[in-house]
Amino acid sequence: MAKPLAPSTPVSPGDDGDLTPGHSRGVSRPGRRFAPRSFSLKRMSPAVLITLLGVLAVLSIVLFMTIDLRGNLSYALTRRGIRVGAMLVVAVAVGLSTLMFQTVTSNRILTPSIMGFDALYILIQTALVFTLGSSTLLTASPSLKFAVEVGLMVVFSGLLYRWLFTGGNGSLHLMLLVGIVIGTLFRGFSSLLQRLMEPSEYIVLQDLFFASFNQVDPVLLGISAVVVALVAAVAWRLRKSFDVLALGRETAINLGVDHRRIVTLVLVLCSVLVAVSTALVGPVTFFGLLVVSLAYQTVRKFSHAALIPIVCLLGVITLVGGQLVLERVFGFATALSVIIEFAGGLLFLYLLLKGSLK
Amino acid sequence: MSAPVLPETVAADEIPAAAVRRTRKISETTWLVLGSAGVLGLAFASLFVGVSDVTLPQLLSGDAEAWELLWISRLPRTLAVLLAGTAVAVAGLIMQLMVRNRFVEPSTVGTVESATLGILVVTVALPAAPMILKMGVASVFALGGTALFLAVLSRLPVRNTLLVPIVGIMLGGVIGSVTTFFAYKYDLLQTLSNWMIGDFSGVLRGRYELLWIVAILTVIGYVAADRFTVAGLGADFTTNLGLNHKAIMRLGLVLVSLISAVVVTTVGAVPFLGLIVPNIVSLLFGDNLRRAVPWTALFGAGFVLVCDVIGRTIRYPYEVPVGMVMSVLGATVFLALLLRTRKSHG
């Protein structure tokens, strides 16, 4: 990662190393020698780290399921089980899609949602209800509906982002800004179409993507879990190619990777994952950025064999653990996504200001 | 356009240059007058768009009900549209001059989001606060938000044209999530969405008059426009020209923040307007500032007017808020502007 020429503001060299994976600068600074060292996750071997995170993830799930459990046990457990299931699916879908997306675009700041993927999904949903009517969509079998939506999404996003990433080979900033504006455009267009609908149709539509973690449809959750598991398996098989892709487009091509093919494949996989997570709980813009940045801070090497499980586990810990803390400690109900948005936005700005971009 | 054929008897060098310049100037003034007439005509026509009947024959025959409707609802609405459109477009222009970036405006640097947060804070703390107090607090927040953006901007390691709006949009997103958080906590999410989407349907006599404040601010902006250009060139340059850089920046900050705050409190956010209008004007007429300001004001008013009429007719008899129409049209134009940049770069 090339650092920008001398930053205009005095940045202490010690802080710098935290965001630069694979380096532990700042160790030489006398003041920092003791405390951070013992905590440094980067010094752990990946296996130990993954085990540790796995334990934490299981712990947060168990706590989430059992704390304050009373009344009708099987009812409460089923309800909580569905919520946890939805969080697991979303954590894996968002984390994995962001990781893959960042790898094929060789940067640490783009995510599918910042580039408007989930806004596109909502637009497609809205356009379908608008043109076909909610009754057609409601009576169609959920799996057929899901297949059609994901298919449309893959085609559109494939065309759009292939054009964006391969067309101009211009600046990353331009691409990012275009992505943000495209997302805004999609959102504006969806809300316009929603306004133009019959109110009853709108209510149906709203239920489709503003379902929070509390009202997830079990059948949809089942389908999504299977789909996410399949995509995760494909991603896992591709882990070695990802390591090569992370070296950048030219290097990857020189090393014999079919860049075009694999980028297209990854965009398809990302569309599927985004469609799944958005259908389940609605858009979460910065969650992926947050989790993947955290993951990069904890691994020593850029090995996707380590990154993939770490991202998934961190996602689970953040979602389930975060929800647990919010509900039990602070007494809020479902504001987690808002907090993630806030923290993720700050992180994004921080990355921009640090010059991590490019 | 073919060059005018000169009469044989007059040699080319005998035509005084001043005369040529004057004819050009007159023709542009004429265009400006024609444009204003067009916008006014459209404004007049928009008085007759709506659910209950107000027609010209009714008015001429002295129908009391129709006249009342005109005075209480239609005329205030059209005036509010014109005032807000003009002011927001000029505020965008000022912002662009100050930051020297074509892709910024109050809604892409967090000013609008900060103003919204301000209104939320007043609404929670003092639900019965009068409008003027809400505006005051919103203005203070807008000032803070814009100042924060400028501070962040000066810390950017690379001053990239495209990075500036990205940082601004994200800053707005962060401020927006704080607003959503508190709106959620105090059960004001629905009220919040009213402020976030510009909508003139609630404008009645007695509820828009504070928008005249922005007319005054716009005039101040016009008078001081040249200074903002100079200030955008940097503190040293400005000081060399004998101007006070800090004072100019402060004036610009106050103007932009006040305009945004007043417009958001009275009608809600009007996204992208301040961005696309100055850009279109600059495409059409170049970067001569004295010429740009009146055209920006005119286009701004006309653009909002057209969007408002579209919003009123597209789903008749229901209304689509102008902010929604604007966000679709505005984002499309913004995208086109960005891709133009791409073409010229690559």
XYZ file of C-alpha atoms in Angstrom:
704
model
C 0.000 0.000 0.000
C 1.639 3.192 -1.107
C 1.532 5.948 1.413
C 0.761 9.424 0.116
C 3.625 11.828 -0.064
C 4.290 13.483 3.239
C 0.912 13.976 4.935
C 0.177 17.604 5.500
C -0.680 17.026 9.117
C 1.700 15.666 11.660
C 0.700 12.066 12.193
C 2.555 10.177 14.841
C 4.265 7.203 13.244
C 3.019 4.901 15.942
C -0.622 5.340 15.019
C 0.165 4.675 11.433
C 0.992 1.040 11.795
C -2.395 0.085 13.115
C -4.044 0.376 9.740
C -1.199 -0.992 7.703
C -1.551 -4.741 7.667
C 1.534 -6.814 7.885
C 3.620 -4.241 9.661
C 4.048 -3.537 13.266
C 5.566 -0.138 13.234
C 5.564 1.834 16.378
C 7.093 -1.035 18.299
C 10.317 0.898 18.241
C 8.706 3.834 19.974
C 9.674 3.605 23.578
C 6.304 4.601 24.978
C 4.430 1.872 23.192
C 6.706 -0.996 23.857
C 4.857 -2.623 26.700
C 1.114 -2.293 26.800
C -0.040 -2.917 23.224
C 2.341 -5.792 22.699
C 0.641 -8.201 25.018
C -2.714 -7.455 23.414
C -1.566 -7.557 19.824
C -3.746 -9.987 17.931
C -1.339 -9.873 15.035
C 1.166 -11.891 17.013
C -1.149 -14.856 17.265
C -1.062 -17.634 14.774
C -4.174 -17.676 12.580
C -5.330 -20.976 14.020
C -5.254 -19.673 17.581
C -6.955 -16.449 16.532
C -9.719 -18.283 14.699
C -10.275 -20.576 17.664
C -10.434 -17.596 20.007
C -12.901 -15.749 17.793
C -14.905 -18.942 17.361
C -15.225 -19.299 21.114
C -16.305 -15.668 21.420
C -18.861 -16.112 18.650
C -20.325 -19.247 20.225
C -20.334 -17.540 23.611
C -22.278 -14.542 22.302
C -24.773 -16.827 20.563
C -25.298 -18.922 23.696
C -25.691 -15.829 25.869
C -28.085 -14.298 23.368
C -30.196 -17.436 23.393
C -30.287 -17.976 27.137
C -30.092 -14.687 29.043
C -33.327 -13.769 30.750
C -35.122 -16.749 29.342
C -38.524 -17.330 30.883
C -42.127 -18.015 29.996
C -42.881 -20.445 27.217
C -39.447 -21.902 26.589
C -39.933 -23.466 23.162
C -41.627 -20.333 21.835
C -38.936 -18.024 23.125
C -36.149 -20.267 21.906
C -37.658 -20.548 18.422
C -38.027 -16.790 18.166
C -34.513 -16.146 19.370
C -33.222 -18.959 17.187
C -34.682 -17.314 14.079
C -33.156 -13.971 15.033
C -29.756 -15.517 15.632
C -30.056 -17.445 12.388
C -30.792 -14.257 10.475
C -27.838 -12.518 12.084
C -25.524 -15.388 11.205
C -26.653 -15.382 7.586
C -26.325 -11.599 7.314
C -22.963 -11.509 9.068
C -21.488 -14.085 6.722
C -23.152 -12.634 3.607
C -22.098 -9.030 4.242
C -18.629 -9.841 5.541
C -17.796 -12.239 2.755
C -19.158 -10.065 -0.027
C -17.174 -7.072 1.207
C -13.990 -9.087 1.529
C -14.271 -10.505 -1.991
C -15.276 -7.169 -3.458
C -12.295 -5.428 -1.891
C -9.991 -8.160 -3.095
C -11.021 -8.034 -6.729
C -11.050 -4.243 -6.813
C -7.718 -4.142 -4.945
C -8.593 -1.531 -2.383
C -9.634 -1.307 1.203
C -12.497 1.104 1.031
C -15.022 0.055 -1.580
C -17.805 -2.217 -0.428
C -20.787 -3.555 -2.362
C -23.149 -1.353 -0.364
C -21.141 1.852 -0.770
C -21.192 1.119 -4.497
C -24.985 0.907 -4.459
C -25.525 -2.842 -4.675
C -28.258 -3.025 -2.070
C -29.944 0.099 -3.373
C -30.066 -1.692 -6.717
C -31.649 -4.698 -5.080
C -34.352 -2.545 -3.503
C -34.946 -0.815 -6.813
C -35.422 -4.156 -8.570
C -37.864 -5.302 -5.882
C -39.764 -2.046 -6.139
C -39.843 -2.123 -9.906
C -41.154 -5.710 -9.841
C -43.983 -4.822 -7.468
C -44.666 -1.677 -9.460
C -44.945 -3.452 -12.804
C -46.368 -6.837 -11.814
C -48.347 -5.908 -8.734
C -47.944 -7.252 -5.229
C -50.511 -10.038 -5.650
C -48.454 -11.704 -8.387
C -45.398 -11.528 -6.209
C -47.152 -12.773 -3.099
C -48.719 -15.778 -4.785
C -45.558 -16.789 -6.624
C -43.520 -19.405 -4.827
C -40.852 -17.760 -2.663
C -38.034 -19.718 -4.204
C -39.050 -18.825 -7.757
C -39.389 -15.184 -6.724
C -36.019 -15.246 -5.062
C -34.428 -16.835 -8.117
C -35.911 -14.200 -10.426
C -34.813 -11.334 -8.191
C -31.308 -12.610 -7.741
C -31.081 -13.331 -11.460
C -32.086 -9.774 -12.373
C -29.748 -8.392 -9.763
C -26.829 -10.399 -11.063
C -27.431 -9.339 -14.647
C -27.834 -5.652 -13.839
C -25.031 -5.361 -11.350
C -22.798 -7.473 -13.532
C -23.283 -5.151 -16.499
C -23.103 -1.988 -14.434
C -20.049 -2.771 -12.351
C -18.159 -4.557 -15.084
C -18.571 -1.389 -17.090
C -17.498 0.702 -14.125
C -14.452 -1.365 -13.199
C -13.152 -2.305 -16.582
C -14.244 0.678 -18.659
C -12.364 3.725 -17.527
C -9.508 2.266 -15.510
C -9.583 5.823 -14.214
C -9.259 6.983 -10.670
C -10.564 5.067 -7.725
C -12.075 8.284 -6.426
C -14.173 8.732 -9.534
C -15.405 5.165 -9.316
C -16.247 5.586 -5.659
C -18.102 8.827 -6.235
C -19.967 7.373 -9.212
C -20.904 4.394 -7.049
C -22.207 6.625 -4.266
C -24.227 8.722 -6.680
C -25.598 5.644 -8.439
C -26.707 4.374 -5.045
C -28.419 7.695 -4.311
C -30.086 7.602 -7.696
C -31.383 4.066 -7.144
C -32.701 4.971 -3.703
C -34.374 8.114 -5.017
C -35.924 6.217 -7.884
C -37.200 3.466 -5.571
C -38.815 5.951 -3.225
C -40.368 7.754 -6.175
C -41.853 4.515 -7.484
C -43.033 3.684 -3.977
C -44.831 6.995 -3.814
C -46.544 6.287 -7.099
C -47.907 2.944 -5.918
C -51.204 2.165 -4.337
C -50.784 2.408 -0.569
C -51.708 -1.259 -0.111
C -49.037 -2.328 -2.554
C -46.561 -0.155 -0.747
C -47.236 -1.860 2.570
C -46.499 -5.238 1.021
C -43.293 -3.895 -0.432
C -42.225 -2.288 2.810
C -42.565 -5.619 4.567
C -40.284 -7.146 1.974
C -37.229 -5.126 2.850
C -37.780 -3.346 6.067
C -38.084 -6.581 7.975
C -35.776 -6.207 10.941
C -34.091 -9.113 12.634
C -37.304 -9.605 14.577
C -39.654 -10.486 11.756
C -37.686 -12.762 9.519
C -39.616 -15.299 7.516
C -38.369 -18.806 8.499
C -38.730 -20.229 4.974
C -36.801 -17.347 3.449
C -34.202 -17.733 6.187
C -33.808 -21.416 5.297
C -33.317 -20.689 1.602
C -30.916 -17.868 2.370
C -28.863 -20.001 4.723
C -28.437 -22.650 2.044
C -27.532 -20.076 -0.596
C -25.014 -18.315 1.651
C -23.466 -21.627 2.623
C -23.055 -22.531 -1.046
C -21.477 -19.187 -1.919
C -19.192 -19.444 1.099
C -18.065 -22.840 -0.103
C -17.255 -21.432 -3.538
C -15.381 -18.538 -1.941
C -13.409 -20.955 0.188
C -12.390 -22.940 -2.890
C -11.251 -19.714 -4.533
C -9.186 -18.586 -1.529
C -5.849 -19.158 -3.254
C -6.916 -17.196 -6.337
C -7.981 -14.364 -4.048
C -4.505 -14.238 -2.552
C -3.128 -13.747 -6.040
C -5.822 -11.254 -7.028
C -5.019 -9.168 -3.967
C -1.644 -8.401 -5.536
C -3.364 -6.227 -8.120
C -4.738 -6.707 -11.582
C -1.507 -6.659 -13.583
C 0.387 -8.924 -11.222
C -2.499 -11.357 -11.058
C -2.714 -11.563 -14.849
C 1.033 -12.064 -15.056
C 0.760 -14.903 -12.584
C -1.752 -16.637 -14.804
C -5.115 -15.710 -13.259
C -7.993 -15.232 -15.660
C -8.766 -11.821 -14.202
C -11.837 -10.988 -16.234
C -13.512 -14.295 -15.567
C -12.863 -14.315 -11.864
C -13.934 -10.683 -11.403
C -17.201 -11.460 -13.152
C -17.666 -14.534 -10.983
C -16.988 -12.549 -7.812
C -19.444 -9.819 -8.840
C -22.077 -12.515 -9.364
C -21.330 -14.022 -5.963
C -21.475 -10.563 -4.348
C -24.855 -9.853 -5.952
C -26.202 -13.118 -4.574
C -24.913 -12.358 -1.088
C -26.202 -8.781 -1.099
C -29.579 -9.939 -2.391
C -29.798 -12.470 0.427
C -28.842 -10.101 3.215
C -30.958 -7.229 1.907
C -33.976 -9.475 1.453
C -33.576 -10.667 5.009
C -32.957 -7.489 6.970
C -32.654 -4.513 4.645
C -29.564 -2.500 3.726
C -26.612 -2.100 6.096
C -24.133 0.235 4.451
C -21.022 0.198 6.598
C -21.201 -3.125 8.356
C -19.010 -4.890 5.813
C -16.402 -2.151 5.849
C -16.277 -2.291 9.627
C -15.860 -6.043 9.855
C -13.337 -6.401 7.061
C -11.213 -3.518 8.371
C -11.209 -5.139 11.783
C -10.203 -8.428 10.210
C -7.278 -6.840 8.391
C -6.085 -5.426 11.676
C -5.937 -8.837 13.256
C -4.148 -10.916 10.623
C -0.465 -10.863 9.989
C -0.481 -12.121 6.438
C -2.842 -11.574 3.548
C -3.952 -15.144 3.452
C -7.577 -15.574 2.509
C -7.536 -18.969 4.157
C -7.323 -17.019 7.414
C -9.239 -13.914 6.345
C -12.425 -15.690 5.264
C -13.163 -17.397 8.606
C -11.996 -14.365 10.597
C -14.313 -12.028 8.699
C -17.260 -14.362 9.192
C -16.596 -14.827 12.912
C -16.015 -11.114 13.508
C -19.280 -10.416 11.722
C -21.143 -12.811 13.998
C -19.514 -11.377 17.116
C -20.273 -7.810 16.064
C -23.902 -8.489 15.189
C -24.933 -10.953 17.867
C -22.667 -9.550 20.565
C -23.541 -5.972 19.626
C -27.237 -6.696 19.735
C -26.799 -8.443 23.075
C -24.942 -5.512 24.617
C -27.394 -2.985 23.194
C -30.434 -4.839 24.449
C -29.195 -5.997 27.834
C -26.804 -3.237 28.826
C -28.239 -0.139 27.196
C -31.836 -1.220 26.859
C -32.285 -0.283 23.203
C -34.342 -2.467 20.935
C -33.185 -2.535 17.318
C -30.961 0.468 16.819
C -27.863 -1.626 16.136
C -27.814 -0.820 12.433
C -27.824 2.891 13.241
C -24.844 2.497 15.531
C -23.013 0.406 12.952
C -23.735 3.117 10.422
C -22.259 5.754 12.704
C -19.151 3.800 13.628
C -18.665 2.595 10.067
C -19.032 6.109 8.691
C -16.408 7.408 11.089
C -14.087 4.563 10.162
C -14.611 5.305 6.487
C -13.705 8.960 7.001
C -10.705 7.917 9.035
C -9.519 5.642 6.226
C -9.985 8.457 3.726
C -8.110 10.937 5.879
C -5.304 8.505 6.563
C -4.809 8.240 2.840
C -5.380 4.513 2.920
C -7.247 4.985 -0.274
C -4.691 4.287 -2.983
C -24.187 31.540 -36.972
C -22.682 33.112 -40.064
C -20.726 36.314 -39.721
C -22.705 39.413 -40.628
C -22.001 40.602 -44.147
C -20.538 44.059 -43.970
C -21.745 46.672 -46.384
C -19.135 47.428 -49.072
C -18.810 51.029 -48.098
C -17.797 50.426 -44.505
C -14.336 49.043 -43.913
C -14.141 46.462 -41.164
C -11.802 48.489 -39.002
C -14.199 51.410 -38.941
C -16.680 49.559 -36.752
C -15.899 50.612 -33.200
C -15.164 47.653 -30.961
C -17.317 49.129 -28.237
C -20.395 48.878 -30.432
C -19.819 45.193 -31.025
C -19.400 44.590 -27.324
C -22.556 46.518 -26.562
C -24.685 44.487 -28.974
C -23.461 41.267 -27.355
C -24.193 42.584 -23.913
C -27.665 43.700 -24.891
C -28.452 40.335 -26.356
C -27.439 38.554 -23.176
C -29.499 40.919 -21.046
C -32.363 40.246 -23.395
C -31.913 36.536 -22.888
C -31.922 37.034 -19.142
C -35.124 39.053 -19.386
C -36.694 36.424 -21.643
C -35.634 33.696 -19.245
C -37.107 35.547 -16.287
C -40.306 36.063 -18.245
C -40.404 32.330 -18.959
C -39.960 31.433 -15.291
C -42.574 33.982 -14.267
C -44.986 32.610 -16.864
C -44.411 29.116 -15.554
C -44.908 30.397 -12.019
C -48.180 31.999 -13.105
C -49.315 28.740 -14.713
C -48.389 26.791 -11.590
C -50.881 28.890 -9.632
C -53.637 26.978 -11.395
C -52.316 23.477 -10.734
C -53.962 21.771 -7.821
C -56.777 19.666 -6.491
C -59.422 22.306 -5.871
C -60.376 24.467 -8.820
C -58.843 27.857 -9.253
C -59.286 29.040 -12.830
C -58.651 32.329 -14.510
C -62.353 32.952 -15.395
C -63.279 32.337 -11.748
C -60.739 34.865 -10.599
C -61.833 37.402 -13.191
C -65.451 37.032 -12.201
C -64.457 37.782 -8.628
C -65.176 34.353 -7.135
C -64.327 34.961 -3.476
C -63.491 31.346 -2.746
C -61.058 31.068 -5.618
C -59.329 34.311 -4.614
C -59.016 33.149 -1.044
C -57.455 29.877 -2.139
C -55.049 31.818 -4.298
C -53.968 34.126 -1.476
C -53.766 31.528 1.241
C -52.285 28.574 -0.566
C -51.302 28.888 -4.219
C -49.423 32.177 -4.226
C -47.425 31.469 -1.045
C -46.462 28.103 -2.446
C -45.219 29.470 -5.737
C -43.317 32.242 -3.945
C -41.743 29.699 -1.609
C -40.656 27.616 -4.595
C -39.064 30.608 -6.304
C -37.335 31.847 -3.159
C -36.003 28.465 -2.111
C -34.879 27.552 -5.629
C -32.987 30.792 -6.097
C -31.339 30.719 -2.702
C -30.263 27.087 -2.672
C -28.728 27.359 -6.135
C -26.804 30.512 -5.201
C -25.694 28.925 -1.909
C -24.318 26.021 -3.929
C -22.431 28.406 -6.168
C -20.903 30.228 -3.186
C -19.872 26.933 -1.643
C -18.246 25.829 -4.900
C -16.335 29.070 -5.188
C -15.095 28.920 -1.608
C -13.926 25.321 -1.763
C -12.897 25.595 -5.419
C -14.639 22.369 -6.210
C -17.435 21.816 -8.694
C -18.885 18.838 -6.853
C -19.828 20.353 -3.510
C -22.998 21.955 -2.263
C -24.739 22.161 1.128
C -26.263 18.703 0.761
C -22.973 17.031 -0.172
C -20.869 18.515 2.634
C -23.091 17.852 5.637
C -24.595 21.335 6.038
C -28.142 20.145 5.418
C -27.724 17.107 7.682
C -26.364 19.321 10.460
C -29.283 21.709 10.117
C -31.648 18.742 10.387
C -29.891 17.567 13.534
C -30.314 21.079 14.925
C -34.065 21.052 14.289
C -34.304 17.655 15.930
C -32.476 18.909 19.014
C -34.835 21.893 19.367
C -37.865 19.724 18.776
C -36.812 17.347 21.517
C -35.665 19.992 23.987
C -38.349 22.631 23.402
C -41.266 21.145 21.478
C -43.198 24.415 21.565
C -40.355 26.563 20.276
C -41.339 29.185 17.708
C -40.170 28.764 14.120
C -37.573 31.504 14.393
C -35.880 29.780 17.333
C -35.815 26.486 15.437
C -34.187 28.263 12.541
C -31.649 29.864 14.824
C -30.604 26.566 16.336
C -30.597 24.898 12.926
C -28.342 27.672 11.640
C -25.906 27.228 14.502
C -25.728 23.500 13.796
C -25.372 24.109 10.066
C -22.502 26.487 10.771
C -20.847 23.909 12.980
C -21.287 21.149 10.419
C -19.905 23.218 7.551
C -16.982 24.389 9.652
C -16.279 20.773 10.555
C -16.257 19.861 6.874
C -13.817 22.659 6.082
C -11.602 21.555 8.970
C -11.636 17.953 7.753
C -10.917 19.176 4.252
C -7.797 21.032 5.315
C -6.513 17.808 6.885
C -6.960 15.710 3.759
C -3.623 14.224 2.757
C -4.392 14.501 -0.957
C -6.530 17.332 -2.229
C -8.292 15.425 -4.961
C -11.268 16.989 -6.737
C -13.320 13.846 -6.351
C -12.224 13.043 -2.822
C -13.709 16.293 -1.505
C -17.364 15.429 -2.247
C -16.855 11.831 -1.084
C -15.624 13.036 2.294
C -18.493 15.513 2.450
C -21.161 12.935 1.645
C -19.757 10.535 4.222
C -19.556 13.261 6.856
C -23.193 14.000 6.095
C -23.924 10.292 6.468
C -22.313 10.168 9.895
C -24.198 13.248 11.095
C -27.342 11.765 9.579
C -26.929 8.537 11.529
C -26.648 10.506 14.787
C -29.876 12.265 13.829
C -31.578 8.959 13.019
C -30.410 7.513 16.307
C -32.014 10.272 18.372
C -35.084 10.440 16.167
C -35.504 6.725 16.734
C -35.032 7.110 20.464
C -37.592 9.910 20.724
C -39.966 8.330 18.252
C -39.594 11.145 15.727
C -38.533 9.120 12.705
C -41.611 10.030 10.747
C -41.258 13.737 11.491
C -37.631 13.434 10.497
C -38.481 12.091 7.063
C -40.587 15.211 6.522
C -37.540 17.417 6.997
C -35.280 15.241 4.933
C -37.461 15.407 1.832
C -38.255 18.838 0.499
C -41.979 19.334 0.123
C -43.921 22.474 -0.671
C -47.363 20.992 -0.118
C -47.527 22.295 3.448
C -46.751 25.879 2.482
C -49.547 28.272 3.424
C -49.722 31.973 4.081
C -48.091 32.592 7.427
C -45.845 29.570 7.178
C -43.315 30.541 4.558
C -42.597 34.228 5.130
C -39.288 33.555 6.813
C -38.076 32.432 3.391
C -37.840 36.116 2.510
C -34.788 36.118 4.769
C -33.029 33.969 2.200
C -33.868 36.489 -0.514
C -31.847 39.067 1.420
C -29.041 36.562 1.940
C -29.024 35.773 -1.775
C -28.601 39.450 -2.622
C -25.684 39.686 -0.182
C -24.218 36.621 -1.859
C -24.542 38.293 -5.260
C -22.807 41.446 -4.091
C -19.955 39.509 -2.494
C -19.644 36.822 -5.187
C -16.313 38.050 -6.564
C -14.755 37.914 -3.126
C -15.592 34.235 -2.740
C -13.731 33.480 -5.953
C -10.708 35.290 -4.633
C -10.957 33.594 -1.256
C -11.084 30.226 -3.005
C -7.643 30.924 -4.445
C -6.090 30.793 -0.998
C -5.295 32.917 2.025
C -1.998 34.296 0.705
C -3.415 35.290 -2.629
C -6.392 36.978 -0.980
C -4.198 38.883 1.440
C -1.966 40.027 -1.420
C -5.010 41.545 -3.036
C -5.681 43.416 0.187
C -8.705 41.442 1.276
C -9.360 39.746 4.566
C -9.438 36.029 3.792
C -10.841 34.951 7.145
C -13.652 37.489 7.017
C -14.692 36.421 3.514
C -14.672 32.751 4.429
C -16.700 33.518 7.526
C -19.238 35.479 5.484
C -19.562 32.629 2.994
C -19.947 30.096 5.780
C -22.663 32.150 7.441
C -24.541 32.762 4.173
C -24.518 29.116 3.109
C -25.427 27.826 6.564
C -28.234 30.344 7.086
C -29.751 29.663 3.681
C -29.627 25.899 4.229
C -31.060 26.151 7.729
C -33.937 28.431 6.747
C -34.858 26.322 3.726
C -34.675 23.045 5.659
C -36.838 24.360 8.499
C -39.513 25.762 6.204
C -39.736 23.262 3.336
C -37.174 20.505 3.928
C -34.048 19.493 2.054
C -33.809 20.085 -1.696
C -30.951 17.782 -2.714
C -28.445 18.325 -5.560
C -29.994 21.619 -6.654
C -27.027 23.693 -5.521
C -24.717 21.305 -7.261
C -26.194 20.880 -10.682
C -27.470 24.387 -11.400
C -24.094 26.155 -11.074
C -22.520 23.369 -13.133
C -25.034 23.733 -15.931
C -24.650 27.503 -15.891
C -20.904 27.148 -16.094
C -21.229 24.730 -19.027
C -23.484 27.137 -20.875
C -21.922 30.484 -20.071
C -18.396 29.769 -18.885
C -16.942 30.886 -15.596
C -17.565 34.625 -15.670
C -18.926 35.146 -12.222
C -20.900 38.341 -12.638
C -22.815 36.617 -15.404
C -23.131 33.340 -13.543
C -24.975 34.560 -10.443
C -28.175 35.845 -12.100
C -28.338 32.817 -14.369
C -27.814 30.505 -11.399
C -30.633 32.206 -9.524
C -32.925 32.020 -12.532
C -32.176 28.383 -13.354
C -32.503 27.428 -9.695
C -35.962 28.944 -9.433
C -37.043 27.471 -12.764
C -35.720 24.031 -11.962
C -37.483 23.749 -8.607
C -40.643 25.088 -10.180
C -40.596 22.453 -12.906
C -39.899 19.695 -10.361
C -42.705 20.926 -8.128
C -45.179 20.969 -11.008
C -44.042 17.470 -12.038
C -44.522 16.315 -8.466
C -47.994 17.790 -8.381
C -49.185 16.281 -11.655
C -47.424 12.923 -11.951
C -49.794 11.206 -9.529
C -52.736 13.578 -9.597
C -54.626 14.106 -7.275
C -51.870 12.965 -4.906
C -48.574 14.743 -4.588
C -45.023 13.532 -4.830
C -42.685 15.726 -2.737
C -40.376 17.918 -4.774
C -37.356 16.514 -2.932
C -37.999 13.083 -4.414
C -38.324 14.328 -7.972
C -35.237 16.425 -7.386
C -33.174 13.555 -6.033
C -33.861 11.428 -9.096
C -33.284 14.220 -11.628
C -30.409 15.702 -9.649
C -28.585 12.419 -9.183
C -28.940 11.671 -12.895
C -27.450 15.017 -13.872
C -24.701 14.681 -11.245
C -23.820 11.291 -12.701
C -23.709 12.719 -16.208
C -21.379 15.482 -14.987
C -19.100 12.934 -13.325
C -18.915 10.749 -16.411
C -18.071 13.796 -18.490
C -15.114 14.272 -16.152
C -14.160 10.675 -16.768
C -14.241 11.097 -20.497
C -12.068 14.173 -20.379
C -9.590 12.419 -18.082
C -9.285 9.217 -20.040
